[in-house]
CSV table of C-alpha atoms in Angstrom, one decimal:
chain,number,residue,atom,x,y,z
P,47,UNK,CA,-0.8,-29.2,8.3
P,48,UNK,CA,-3.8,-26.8,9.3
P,49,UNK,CA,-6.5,-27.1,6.7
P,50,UNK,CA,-9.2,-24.6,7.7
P,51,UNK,CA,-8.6,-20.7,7.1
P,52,UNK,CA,-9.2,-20.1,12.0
P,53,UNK,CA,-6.5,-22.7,11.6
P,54,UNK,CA,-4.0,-21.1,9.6
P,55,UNK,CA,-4.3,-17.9,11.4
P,56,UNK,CA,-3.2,-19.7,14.5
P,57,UNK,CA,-0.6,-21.4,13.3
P,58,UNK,CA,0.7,-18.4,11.9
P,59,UNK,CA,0.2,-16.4,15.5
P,60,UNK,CA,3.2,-19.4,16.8
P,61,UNK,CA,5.8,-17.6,14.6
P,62,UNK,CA,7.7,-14.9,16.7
P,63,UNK,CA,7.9,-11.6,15.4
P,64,UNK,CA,11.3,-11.5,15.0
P,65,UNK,CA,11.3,-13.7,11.4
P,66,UNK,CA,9.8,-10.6,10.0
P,67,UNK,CA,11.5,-7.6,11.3
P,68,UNK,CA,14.1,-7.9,8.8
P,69,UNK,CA,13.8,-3.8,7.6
P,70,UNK,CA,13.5,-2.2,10.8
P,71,UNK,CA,14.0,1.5,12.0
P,72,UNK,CA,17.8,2.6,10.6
P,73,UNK,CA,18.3,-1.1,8.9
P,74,UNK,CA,18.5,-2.2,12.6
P,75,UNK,CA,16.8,-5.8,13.2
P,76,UNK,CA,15.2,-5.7,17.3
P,77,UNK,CA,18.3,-7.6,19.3
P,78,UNK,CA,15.2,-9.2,21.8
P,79,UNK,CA,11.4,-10.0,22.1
P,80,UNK,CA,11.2,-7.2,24.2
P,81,UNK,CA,12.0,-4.8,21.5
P,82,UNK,CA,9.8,-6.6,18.7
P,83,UNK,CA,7.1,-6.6,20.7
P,84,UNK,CA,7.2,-2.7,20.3
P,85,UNK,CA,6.2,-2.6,16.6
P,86,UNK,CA,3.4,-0.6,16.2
P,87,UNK,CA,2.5,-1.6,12.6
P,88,UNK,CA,3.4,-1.3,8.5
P,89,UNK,CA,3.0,0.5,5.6
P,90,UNK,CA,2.9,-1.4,2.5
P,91,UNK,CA,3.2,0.3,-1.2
P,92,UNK,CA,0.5,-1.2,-3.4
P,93,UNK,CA,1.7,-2.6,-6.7
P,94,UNK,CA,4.5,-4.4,-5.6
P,95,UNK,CA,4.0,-8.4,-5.2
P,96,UNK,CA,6.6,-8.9,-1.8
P,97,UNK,CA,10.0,-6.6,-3.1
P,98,UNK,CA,10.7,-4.2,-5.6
P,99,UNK,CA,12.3,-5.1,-8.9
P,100,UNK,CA,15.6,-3.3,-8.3
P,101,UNK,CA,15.9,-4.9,-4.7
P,102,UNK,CA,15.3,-3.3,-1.6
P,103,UNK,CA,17.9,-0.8,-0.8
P,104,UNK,CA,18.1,1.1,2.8
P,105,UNK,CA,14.8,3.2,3.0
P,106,UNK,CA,13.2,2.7,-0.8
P,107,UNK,CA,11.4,-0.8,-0.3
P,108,UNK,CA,8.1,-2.3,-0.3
P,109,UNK,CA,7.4,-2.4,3.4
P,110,UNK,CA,8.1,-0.1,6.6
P,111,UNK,CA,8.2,-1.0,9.9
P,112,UNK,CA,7.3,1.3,12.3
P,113,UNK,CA,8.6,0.2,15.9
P,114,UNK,CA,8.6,2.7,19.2
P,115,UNK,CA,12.0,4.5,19.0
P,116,UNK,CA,14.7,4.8,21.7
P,117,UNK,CA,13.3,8.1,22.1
P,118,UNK,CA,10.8,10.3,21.6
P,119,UNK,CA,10.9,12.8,18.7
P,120,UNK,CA,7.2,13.9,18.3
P,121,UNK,CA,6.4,17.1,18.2
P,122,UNK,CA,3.1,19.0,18.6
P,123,UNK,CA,1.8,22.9,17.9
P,124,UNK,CA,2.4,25.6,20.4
P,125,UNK,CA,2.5,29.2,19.8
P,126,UNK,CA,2.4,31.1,16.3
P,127,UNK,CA,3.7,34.2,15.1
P,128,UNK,CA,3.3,37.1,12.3
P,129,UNK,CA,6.2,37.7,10.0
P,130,UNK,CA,6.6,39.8,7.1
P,131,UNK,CA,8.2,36.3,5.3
P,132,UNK,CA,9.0,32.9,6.7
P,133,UNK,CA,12.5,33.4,6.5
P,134,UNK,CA,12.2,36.7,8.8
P,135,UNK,CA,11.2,34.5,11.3
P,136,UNK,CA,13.6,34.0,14.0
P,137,UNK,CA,12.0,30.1,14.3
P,138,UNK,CA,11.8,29.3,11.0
P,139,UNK,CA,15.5,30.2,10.9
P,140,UNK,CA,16.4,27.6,14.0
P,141,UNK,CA,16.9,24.3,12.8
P,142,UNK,CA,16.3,22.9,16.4
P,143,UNK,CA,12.7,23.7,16.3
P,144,UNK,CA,9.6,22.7,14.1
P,145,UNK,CA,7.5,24.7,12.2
P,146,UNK,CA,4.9,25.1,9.8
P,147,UNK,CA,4.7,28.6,7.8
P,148,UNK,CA,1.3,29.4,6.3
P,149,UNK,CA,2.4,32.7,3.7
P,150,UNK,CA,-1.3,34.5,3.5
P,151,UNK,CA,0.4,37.4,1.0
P,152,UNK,CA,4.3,38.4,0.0
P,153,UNK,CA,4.2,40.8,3.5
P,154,UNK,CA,2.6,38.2,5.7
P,155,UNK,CA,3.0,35.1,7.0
P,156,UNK,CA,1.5,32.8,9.7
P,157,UNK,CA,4.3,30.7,11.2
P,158,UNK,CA,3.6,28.0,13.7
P,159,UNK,CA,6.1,26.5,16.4
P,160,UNK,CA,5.9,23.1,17.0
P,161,UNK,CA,7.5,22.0,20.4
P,162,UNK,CA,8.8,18.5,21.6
P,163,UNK,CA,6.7,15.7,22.5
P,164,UNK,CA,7.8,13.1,24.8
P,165,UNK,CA,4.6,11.0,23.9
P,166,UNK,CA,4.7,10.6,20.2
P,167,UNK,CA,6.8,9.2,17.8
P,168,UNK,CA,7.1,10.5,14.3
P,169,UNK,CA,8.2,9.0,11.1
P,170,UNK,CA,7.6,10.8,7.7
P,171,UNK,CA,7.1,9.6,4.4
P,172,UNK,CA,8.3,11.0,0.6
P,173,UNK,CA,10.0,11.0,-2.1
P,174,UNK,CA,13.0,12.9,-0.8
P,175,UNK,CA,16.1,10.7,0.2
P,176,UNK,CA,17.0,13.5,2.7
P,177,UNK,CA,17.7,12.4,6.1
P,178,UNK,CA,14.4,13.2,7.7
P,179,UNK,CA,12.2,10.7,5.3
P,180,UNK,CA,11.9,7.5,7.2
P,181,UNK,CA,10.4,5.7,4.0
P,182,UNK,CA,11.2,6.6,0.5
P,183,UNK,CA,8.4,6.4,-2.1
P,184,UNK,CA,8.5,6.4,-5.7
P,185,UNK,CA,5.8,6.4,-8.3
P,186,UNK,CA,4.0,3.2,-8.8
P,187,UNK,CA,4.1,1.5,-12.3
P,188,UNK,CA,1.3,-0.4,-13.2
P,189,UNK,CA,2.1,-4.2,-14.4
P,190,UNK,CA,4.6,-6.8,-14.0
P,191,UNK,CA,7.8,-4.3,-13.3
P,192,UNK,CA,11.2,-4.3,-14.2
P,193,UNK,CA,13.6,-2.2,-13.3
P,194,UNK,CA,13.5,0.1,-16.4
P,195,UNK,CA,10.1,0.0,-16.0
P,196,UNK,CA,9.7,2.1,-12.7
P,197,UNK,CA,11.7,4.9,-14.0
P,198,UNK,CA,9.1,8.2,-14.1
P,199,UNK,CA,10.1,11.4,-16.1
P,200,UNK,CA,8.0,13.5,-13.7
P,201,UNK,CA,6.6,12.8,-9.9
P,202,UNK,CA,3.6,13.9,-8.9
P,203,UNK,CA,4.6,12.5,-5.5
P,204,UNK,CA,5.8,15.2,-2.7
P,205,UNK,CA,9.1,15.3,-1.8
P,206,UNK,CA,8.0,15.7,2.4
P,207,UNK,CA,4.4,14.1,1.2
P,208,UNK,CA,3.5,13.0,4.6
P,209,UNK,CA,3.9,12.5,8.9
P,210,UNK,CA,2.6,10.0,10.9
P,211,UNK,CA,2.4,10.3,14.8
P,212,UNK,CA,1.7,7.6,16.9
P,213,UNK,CA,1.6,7.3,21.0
P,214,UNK,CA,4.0,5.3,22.7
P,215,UNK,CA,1.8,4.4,25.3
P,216,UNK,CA,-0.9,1.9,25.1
P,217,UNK,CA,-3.0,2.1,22.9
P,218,UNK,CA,-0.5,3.5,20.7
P,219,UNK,CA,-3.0,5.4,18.4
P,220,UNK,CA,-1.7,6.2,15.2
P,221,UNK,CA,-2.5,9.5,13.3
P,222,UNK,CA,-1.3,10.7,9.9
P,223,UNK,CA,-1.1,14.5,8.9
P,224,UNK,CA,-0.2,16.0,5.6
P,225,UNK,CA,3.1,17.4,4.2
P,226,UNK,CA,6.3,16.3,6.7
P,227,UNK,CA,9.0,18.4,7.8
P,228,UNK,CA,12.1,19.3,5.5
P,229,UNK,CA,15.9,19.2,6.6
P,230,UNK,CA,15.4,22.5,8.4
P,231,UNK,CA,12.9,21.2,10.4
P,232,UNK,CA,10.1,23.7,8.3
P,233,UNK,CA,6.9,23.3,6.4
P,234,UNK,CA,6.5,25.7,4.0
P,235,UNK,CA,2.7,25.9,2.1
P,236,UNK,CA,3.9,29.2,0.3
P,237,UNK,CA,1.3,32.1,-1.5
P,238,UNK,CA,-0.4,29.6,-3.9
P,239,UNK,CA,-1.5,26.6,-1.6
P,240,UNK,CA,-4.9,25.8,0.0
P,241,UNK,CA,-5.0,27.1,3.6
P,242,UNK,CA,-7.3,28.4,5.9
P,243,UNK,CA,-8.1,30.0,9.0
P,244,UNK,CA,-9.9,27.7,11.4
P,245,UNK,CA,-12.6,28.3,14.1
P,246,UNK,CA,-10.1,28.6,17.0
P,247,UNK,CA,-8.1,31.2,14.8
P,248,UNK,CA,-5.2,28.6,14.4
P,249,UNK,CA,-4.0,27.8,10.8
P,250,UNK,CA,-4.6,24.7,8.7
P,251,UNK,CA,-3.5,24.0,4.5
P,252,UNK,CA,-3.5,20.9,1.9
P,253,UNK,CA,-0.6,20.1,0.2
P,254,UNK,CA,-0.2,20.5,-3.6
P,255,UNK,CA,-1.6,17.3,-4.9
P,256,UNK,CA,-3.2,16.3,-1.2
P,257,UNK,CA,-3.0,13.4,1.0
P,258,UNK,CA,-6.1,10.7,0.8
P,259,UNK,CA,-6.7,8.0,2.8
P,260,UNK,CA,-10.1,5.7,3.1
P,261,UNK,CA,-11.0,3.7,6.1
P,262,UNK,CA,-12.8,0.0,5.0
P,263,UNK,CA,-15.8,-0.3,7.1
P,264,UNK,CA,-15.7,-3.7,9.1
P,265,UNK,CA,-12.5,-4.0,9.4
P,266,UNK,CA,-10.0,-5.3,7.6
P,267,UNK,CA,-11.2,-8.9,7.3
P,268,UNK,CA,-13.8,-11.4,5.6
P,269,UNK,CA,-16.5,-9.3,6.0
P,270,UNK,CA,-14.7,-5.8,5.2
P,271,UNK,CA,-15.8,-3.1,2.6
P,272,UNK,CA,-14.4,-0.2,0.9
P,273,UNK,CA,-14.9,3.3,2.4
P,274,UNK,CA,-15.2,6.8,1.6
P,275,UNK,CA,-12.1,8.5,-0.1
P,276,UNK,CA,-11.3,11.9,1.7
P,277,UNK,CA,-8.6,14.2,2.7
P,278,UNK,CA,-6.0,14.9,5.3
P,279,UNK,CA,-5.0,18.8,6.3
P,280,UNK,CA,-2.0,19.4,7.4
P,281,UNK,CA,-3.1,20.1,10.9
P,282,UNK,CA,-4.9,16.3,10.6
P,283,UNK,CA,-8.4,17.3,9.6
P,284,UNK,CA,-10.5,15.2,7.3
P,285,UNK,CA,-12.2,17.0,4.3
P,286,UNK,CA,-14.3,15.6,1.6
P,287,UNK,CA,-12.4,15.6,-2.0
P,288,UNK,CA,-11.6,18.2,-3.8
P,289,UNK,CA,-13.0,18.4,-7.6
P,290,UNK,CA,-9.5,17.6,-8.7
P,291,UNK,CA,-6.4,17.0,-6.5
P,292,UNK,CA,-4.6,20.4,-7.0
P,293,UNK,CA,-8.1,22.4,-7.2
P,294,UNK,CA,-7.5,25.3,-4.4
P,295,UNK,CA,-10.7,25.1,-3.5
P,296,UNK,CA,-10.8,22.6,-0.4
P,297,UNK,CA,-13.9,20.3,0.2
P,298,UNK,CA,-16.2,20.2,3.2
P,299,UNK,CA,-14.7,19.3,6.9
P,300,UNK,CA,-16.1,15.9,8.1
P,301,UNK,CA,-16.7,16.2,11.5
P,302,UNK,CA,-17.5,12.8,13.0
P,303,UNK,CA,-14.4,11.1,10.9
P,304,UNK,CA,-10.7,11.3,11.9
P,305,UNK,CA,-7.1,11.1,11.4
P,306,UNK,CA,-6.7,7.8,13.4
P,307,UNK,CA,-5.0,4.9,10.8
P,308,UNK,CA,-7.2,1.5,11.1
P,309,UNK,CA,-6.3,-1.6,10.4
P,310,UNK,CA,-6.5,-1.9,6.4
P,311,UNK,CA,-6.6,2.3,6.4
P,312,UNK,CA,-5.1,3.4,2.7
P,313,UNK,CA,-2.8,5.7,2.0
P,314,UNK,CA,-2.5,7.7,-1.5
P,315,UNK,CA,0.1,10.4,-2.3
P,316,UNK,CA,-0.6,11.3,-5.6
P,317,UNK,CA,1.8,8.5,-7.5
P,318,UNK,CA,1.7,6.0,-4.8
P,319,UNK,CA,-0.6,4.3,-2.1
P,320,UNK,CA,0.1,2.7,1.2
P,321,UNK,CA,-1.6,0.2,3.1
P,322,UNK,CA,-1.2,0.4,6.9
P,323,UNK,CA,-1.5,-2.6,8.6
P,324,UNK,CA,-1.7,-2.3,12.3
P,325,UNK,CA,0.5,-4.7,14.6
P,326,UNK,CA,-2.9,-7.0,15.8
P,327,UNK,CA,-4.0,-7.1,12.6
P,328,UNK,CA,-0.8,-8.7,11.5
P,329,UNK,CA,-1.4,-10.8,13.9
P,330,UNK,CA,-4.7,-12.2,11.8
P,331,UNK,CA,-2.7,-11.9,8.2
P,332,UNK,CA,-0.9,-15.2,6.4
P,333,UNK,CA,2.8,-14.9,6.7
P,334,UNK,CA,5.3,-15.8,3.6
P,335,UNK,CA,5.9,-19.1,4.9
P,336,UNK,CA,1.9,-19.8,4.9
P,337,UNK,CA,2.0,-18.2,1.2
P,338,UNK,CA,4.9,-20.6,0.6
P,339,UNK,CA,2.7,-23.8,1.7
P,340,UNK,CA,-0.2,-23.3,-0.2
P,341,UNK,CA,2.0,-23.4,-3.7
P,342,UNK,CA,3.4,-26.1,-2.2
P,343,UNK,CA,0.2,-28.0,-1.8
P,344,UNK,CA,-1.2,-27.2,-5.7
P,345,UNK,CA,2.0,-28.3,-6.9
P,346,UNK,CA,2.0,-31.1,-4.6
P,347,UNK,CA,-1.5,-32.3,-6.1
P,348,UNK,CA,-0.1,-32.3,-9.3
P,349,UNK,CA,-2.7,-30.5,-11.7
P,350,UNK,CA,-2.6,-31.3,-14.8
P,351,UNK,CA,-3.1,-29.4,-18.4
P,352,UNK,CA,-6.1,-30.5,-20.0
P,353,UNK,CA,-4.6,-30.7,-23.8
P,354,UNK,CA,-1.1,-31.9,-23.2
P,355,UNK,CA,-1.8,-34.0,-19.6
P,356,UNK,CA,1.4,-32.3,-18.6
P,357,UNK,CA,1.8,-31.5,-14.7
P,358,UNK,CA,1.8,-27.8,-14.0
P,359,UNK,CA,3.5,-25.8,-10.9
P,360,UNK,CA,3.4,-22.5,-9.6
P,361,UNK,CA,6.6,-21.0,-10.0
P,362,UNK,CA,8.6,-19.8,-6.6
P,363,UNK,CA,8.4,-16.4,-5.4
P,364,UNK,CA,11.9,-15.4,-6.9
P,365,UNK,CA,10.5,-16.0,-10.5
P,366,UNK,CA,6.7,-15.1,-10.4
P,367,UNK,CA,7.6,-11.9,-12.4
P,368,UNK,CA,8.2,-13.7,-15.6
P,369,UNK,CA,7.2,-16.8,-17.1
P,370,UNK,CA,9.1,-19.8,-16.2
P,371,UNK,CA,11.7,-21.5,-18.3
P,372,UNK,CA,9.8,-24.4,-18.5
P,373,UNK,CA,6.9,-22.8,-20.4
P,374,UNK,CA,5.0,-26.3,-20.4
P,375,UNK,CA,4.4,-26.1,-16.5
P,376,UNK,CA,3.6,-22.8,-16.2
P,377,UNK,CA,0.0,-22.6,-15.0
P,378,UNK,CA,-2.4,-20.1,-17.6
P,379,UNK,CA,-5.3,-19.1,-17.2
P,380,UNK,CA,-8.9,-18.2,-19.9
P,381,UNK,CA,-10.1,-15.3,-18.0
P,382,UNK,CA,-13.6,-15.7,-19.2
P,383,UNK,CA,-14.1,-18.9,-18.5
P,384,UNK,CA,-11.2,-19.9,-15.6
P,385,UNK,CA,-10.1,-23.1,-17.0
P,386,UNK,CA,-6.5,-23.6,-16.2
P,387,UNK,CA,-4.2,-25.0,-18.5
P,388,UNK,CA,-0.7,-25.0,-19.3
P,389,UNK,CA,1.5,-23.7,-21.9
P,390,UNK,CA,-0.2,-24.6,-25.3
P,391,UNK,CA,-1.0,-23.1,-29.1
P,392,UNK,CA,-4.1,-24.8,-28.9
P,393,UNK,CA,-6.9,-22.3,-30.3
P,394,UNK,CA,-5.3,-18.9,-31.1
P,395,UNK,CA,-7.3,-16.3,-33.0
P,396,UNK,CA,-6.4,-13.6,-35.2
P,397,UNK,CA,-7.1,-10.7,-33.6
P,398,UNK,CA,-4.8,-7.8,-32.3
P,399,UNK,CA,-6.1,-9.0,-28.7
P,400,UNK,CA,-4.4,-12.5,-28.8
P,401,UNK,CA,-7.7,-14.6,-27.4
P,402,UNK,CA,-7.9,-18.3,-27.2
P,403,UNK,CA,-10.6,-20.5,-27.5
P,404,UNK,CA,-10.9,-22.5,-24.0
P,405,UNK,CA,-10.3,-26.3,-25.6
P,406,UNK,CA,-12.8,-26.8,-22.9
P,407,UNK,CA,-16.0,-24.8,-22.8
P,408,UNK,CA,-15.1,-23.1,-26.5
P,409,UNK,CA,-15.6,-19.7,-24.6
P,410,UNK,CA,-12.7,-17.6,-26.3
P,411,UNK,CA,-11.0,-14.3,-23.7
P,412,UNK,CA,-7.2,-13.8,-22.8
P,413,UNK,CA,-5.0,-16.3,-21.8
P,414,UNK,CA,-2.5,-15.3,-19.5
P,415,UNK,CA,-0.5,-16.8,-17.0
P,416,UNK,CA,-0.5,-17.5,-13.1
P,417,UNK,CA,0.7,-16.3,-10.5
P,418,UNK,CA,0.8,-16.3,-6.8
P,419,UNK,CA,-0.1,-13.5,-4.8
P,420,UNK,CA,3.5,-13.1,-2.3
P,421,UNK,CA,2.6,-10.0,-0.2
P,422,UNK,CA,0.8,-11.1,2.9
P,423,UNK,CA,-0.1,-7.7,4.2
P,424,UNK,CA,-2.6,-7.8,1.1
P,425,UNK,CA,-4.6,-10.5,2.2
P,426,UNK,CA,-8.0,-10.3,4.1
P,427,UNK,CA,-8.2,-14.3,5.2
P,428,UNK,CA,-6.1,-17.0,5.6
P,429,UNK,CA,-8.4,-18.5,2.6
P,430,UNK,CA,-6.7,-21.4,0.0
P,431,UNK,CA,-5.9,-19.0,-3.5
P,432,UNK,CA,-8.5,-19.8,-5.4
P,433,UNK,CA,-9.6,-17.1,-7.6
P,434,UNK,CA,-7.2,-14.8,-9.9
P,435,UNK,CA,-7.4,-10.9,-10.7
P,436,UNK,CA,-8.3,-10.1,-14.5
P,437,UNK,CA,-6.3,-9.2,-16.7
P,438,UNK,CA,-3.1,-10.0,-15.2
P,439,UNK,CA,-3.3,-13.5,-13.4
P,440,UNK,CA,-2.3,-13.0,-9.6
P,441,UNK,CA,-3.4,-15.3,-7.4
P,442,UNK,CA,-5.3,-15.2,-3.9
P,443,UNK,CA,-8.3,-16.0,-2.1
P,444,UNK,CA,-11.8,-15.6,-2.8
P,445,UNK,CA,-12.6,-13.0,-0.2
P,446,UNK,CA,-9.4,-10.9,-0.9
P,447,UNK,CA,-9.7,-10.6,-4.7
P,448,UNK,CA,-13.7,-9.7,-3.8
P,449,UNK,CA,-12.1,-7.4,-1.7
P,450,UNK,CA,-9.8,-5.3,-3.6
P,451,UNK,CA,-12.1,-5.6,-6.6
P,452,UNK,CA,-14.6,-3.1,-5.4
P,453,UNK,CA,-12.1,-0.8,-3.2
P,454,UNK,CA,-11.8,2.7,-5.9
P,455,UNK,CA,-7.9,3.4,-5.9
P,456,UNK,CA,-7.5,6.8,-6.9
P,457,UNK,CA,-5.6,7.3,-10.3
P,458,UNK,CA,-4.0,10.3,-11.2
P,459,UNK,CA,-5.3,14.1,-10.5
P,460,UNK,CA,-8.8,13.4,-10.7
P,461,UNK,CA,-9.8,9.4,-11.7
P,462,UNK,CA,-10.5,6.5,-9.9
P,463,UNK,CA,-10.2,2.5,-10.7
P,464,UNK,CA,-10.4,-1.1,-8.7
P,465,UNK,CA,-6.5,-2.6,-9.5
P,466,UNK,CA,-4.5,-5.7,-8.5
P,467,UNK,CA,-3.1,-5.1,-5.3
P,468,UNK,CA,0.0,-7.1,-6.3
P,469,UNK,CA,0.7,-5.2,-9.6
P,470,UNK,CA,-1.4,-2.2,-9.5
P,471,UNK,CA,-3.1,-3.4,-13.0
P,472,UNK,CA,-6.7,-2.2,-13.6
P,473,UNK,CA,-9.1,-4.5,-13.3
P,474,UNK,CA,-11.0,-5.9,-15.9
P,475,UNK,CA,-13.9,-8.1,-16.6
P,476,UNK,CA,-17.3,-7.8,-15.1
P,477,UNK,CA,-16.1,-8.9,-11.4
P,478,UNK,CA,-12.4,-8.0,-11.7
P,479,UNK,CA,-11.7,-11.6,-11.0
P,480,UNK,CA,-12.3,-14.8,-11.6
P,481,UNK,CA,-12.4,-18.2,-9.9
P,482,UNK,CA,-10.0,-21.0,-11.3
P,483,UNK,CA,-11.1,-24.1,-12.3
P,484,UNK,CA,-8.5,-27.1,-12.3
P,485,UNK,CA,-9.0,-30.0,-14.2
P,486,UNK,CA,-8.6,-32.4,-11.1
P,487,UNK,CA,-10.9,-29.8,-9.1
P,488,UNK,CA,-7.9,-28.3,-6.5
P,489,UNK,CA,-9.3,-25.0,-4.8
P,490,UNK,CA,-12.7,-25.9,-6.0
């Protein structure tokens, strides 16, 4: 079994692509290599460790995958025209072409036709369930979910939140542009929305509660950081933040940075973020299987609780959202101190927080329990799990917890905080994280 972290990576690079296509364009898995070598990457919702808790169901999932289409459906600005309203507007009114109305007052309005493109695909992404949303995405619920939990009374999500365009030819560069087209084939920023008129005279707008997305610097590996936060128009140009997401005052253009997803690029729509992973950079991330063998090998090494010697196992992926049956060989954690242990009353304190005392270094915190981190497209290394986010006890490598512990995930209209990539829980604790310490030393 490979041991070191180059190792793994390679190993994983043997599996065809095929034993991971299973939610592919229109449910349809690629009949041939051929065909799954045309993926051009994923989006992956944040929050979510590896499947949603009311199942994955057609287009609302955890993960798409965005392969090269039979064909082309693109499309690109051309022309615009001056109406009195959008729906006076003889393209507006065609479903068989694009376009994006800008309404400047109630007697005018900027309308721009958008024309095939035989070099881009397209696939959008919302809330909607209407046919032209590729990937339906709801609001994110912090914590361990059920399926009760991830019912919101009110989206701030768009329904047509987003579009991303990619080349079909090599290198298949992928771009993302605010607000996505509706069933008529129209975008509509009506009266009350931030546009603009640019230096070339075209139009340009931000959606309601905007479109983010931050680039890590480095790459998305070992050595990655978080970036800048900014803003995506409409018409794909990148502006600093806004004071608050629906202020209609928009921030300053950023000249030298672009539209173009990177490896590791996020996504955030207000109630939700993405990660896009691009297809080589898959190439470089642990696969399920790998995830699969490194529980297997703590269990295998048969840790033990330090108060009642009993041998402890990570639960499998199908019950790592609640605590096992067998509470005596479910792995916990002190998150001040990283002492694993299992199941025990030993050292409870009356307080409304429900600390322990660690039986082992008398340092008293929470005590929760473990779990593995399932969602490959998280990780940044192949790396053994070693170190667990605080406060909610997912488990992953050293240099992805670092990772995500210092990346600023927007919250809300106007706040930012670190969170678990696996459950979207805010961090805690000085670092965010902690490393685990087993009695018989595994993943020291």
């Amino acid at each position: 079994m490979p041991t070191s972290d180059s190792e793994r990576c390679e190993a994983k690079k043997l599996k065809t692509e095929a034993q991971h296509m299973s939610t592919e364009e229109n449910g349809e898995v690629p009949s041939s290599p051929e065909k799954a070598q045309l993926k051009y990457g994923e989006l992956v919702v944040l929050g979510y460790n590896g499947s949603l808790p009311y199942g994955e169901k057609g287009r609302r999932k955890t993960r798409f995958t965005l392969f090269k289409r039979a064909a082309a459906n693109g499309v690109k600005p051309s022309t615009h025209h001056i109406a009195k309203t959008p729906q006076a507007s003889k393209i507006v009114a065609d479903k068989s072409h694009h376009s994006v109305s800008y309404t400047l007052s109630r007697n005018q309005t900027v309308v721009v036709e958008y024309v095939r493109d035989e070099d881009t695909d397209m696939f959008q992404i919302g809330r909607s369930t209407e046919p032209p949303i590729d990937f339906v995405v709801i609001d994110t619920v912090p914590g361990n979910k059920t399926a009760e939990d991830c019912k919101v009374q009110q989206s701030t999500i768009s329904r047509f939140a987003c579009r991303i365009v990619v080349e079909r030819n090599p290198t298949h560069t992928a771009r993302i542009y605010a607000a996505g087209f509706d069933s008529s084939n129209n975008i509509f920023l009506g009266e009350r929305a931030t546009k603009w008129k640019r230096p070339d005279s075209s139009m340009d707008g931000l959606t309601t509660n905007g479109v983010l997305i931050m680039h890590p610097t480095g790459g998305f590996g070992q050595e990655c950081k978080a970036g800048v936060w900014r803003e995506v128009s409409v018409c794909g140009g990148i502006y600093s933040l806004r004071e608050t997401r629906p202020n209609p005052q928009r921030g300053k253009l950023i000249d030298d940075e672009s539209n173009v997803l990177h490896d590791g690029t996020l996504i955030d729509l207000c109630g939700a973020t993405l990660l896009w992973r691009s297809s080589a950079g898959l190439q470089k991330t642990p696969t399920h299987k790998h995830i699969e063998e490194l529980r297997k090998e703590i269990n295998a090494a048969r840790p033990q609780c330090p108060v009642g010697l009993n041998t402890l196992a990570f639960p499998t992926r199908s019950r790592t959202t609640k605590v096992t049956e067998e509470k005596e060989r479910q792995p916990y954690v002190y998150l001040n101190c990283g002492h694993v242990h299992g199941h025990h009353l030993w050292g409870q304190k009356e307080n409304e927080n429900g600390d322990r005392e660690c039986p082992m270094c008398r340092t008293v915190g929470p005590y929760v329990p473990l779990y593995m981190g399932n969602e490959p497209a998280f990780y940044v290394d192949c790396g053994p799990p070693t170190h667990a986010f605080c406060p909610c006890g997912h488990v992953c490598s050293e240099q992805t917890a670092r990772y995500w512990a210092q990346v600023p995930l927007p919250h809300g209209v106007h706040a930012f905080h670190a969170a678990c990539p696996f459950c979207a829980t805010q961090l805690t604790g000085e670092q965010g994280f902690i490393k685990l310490i087993f009695q018989n030393d595994i993943g020291t």
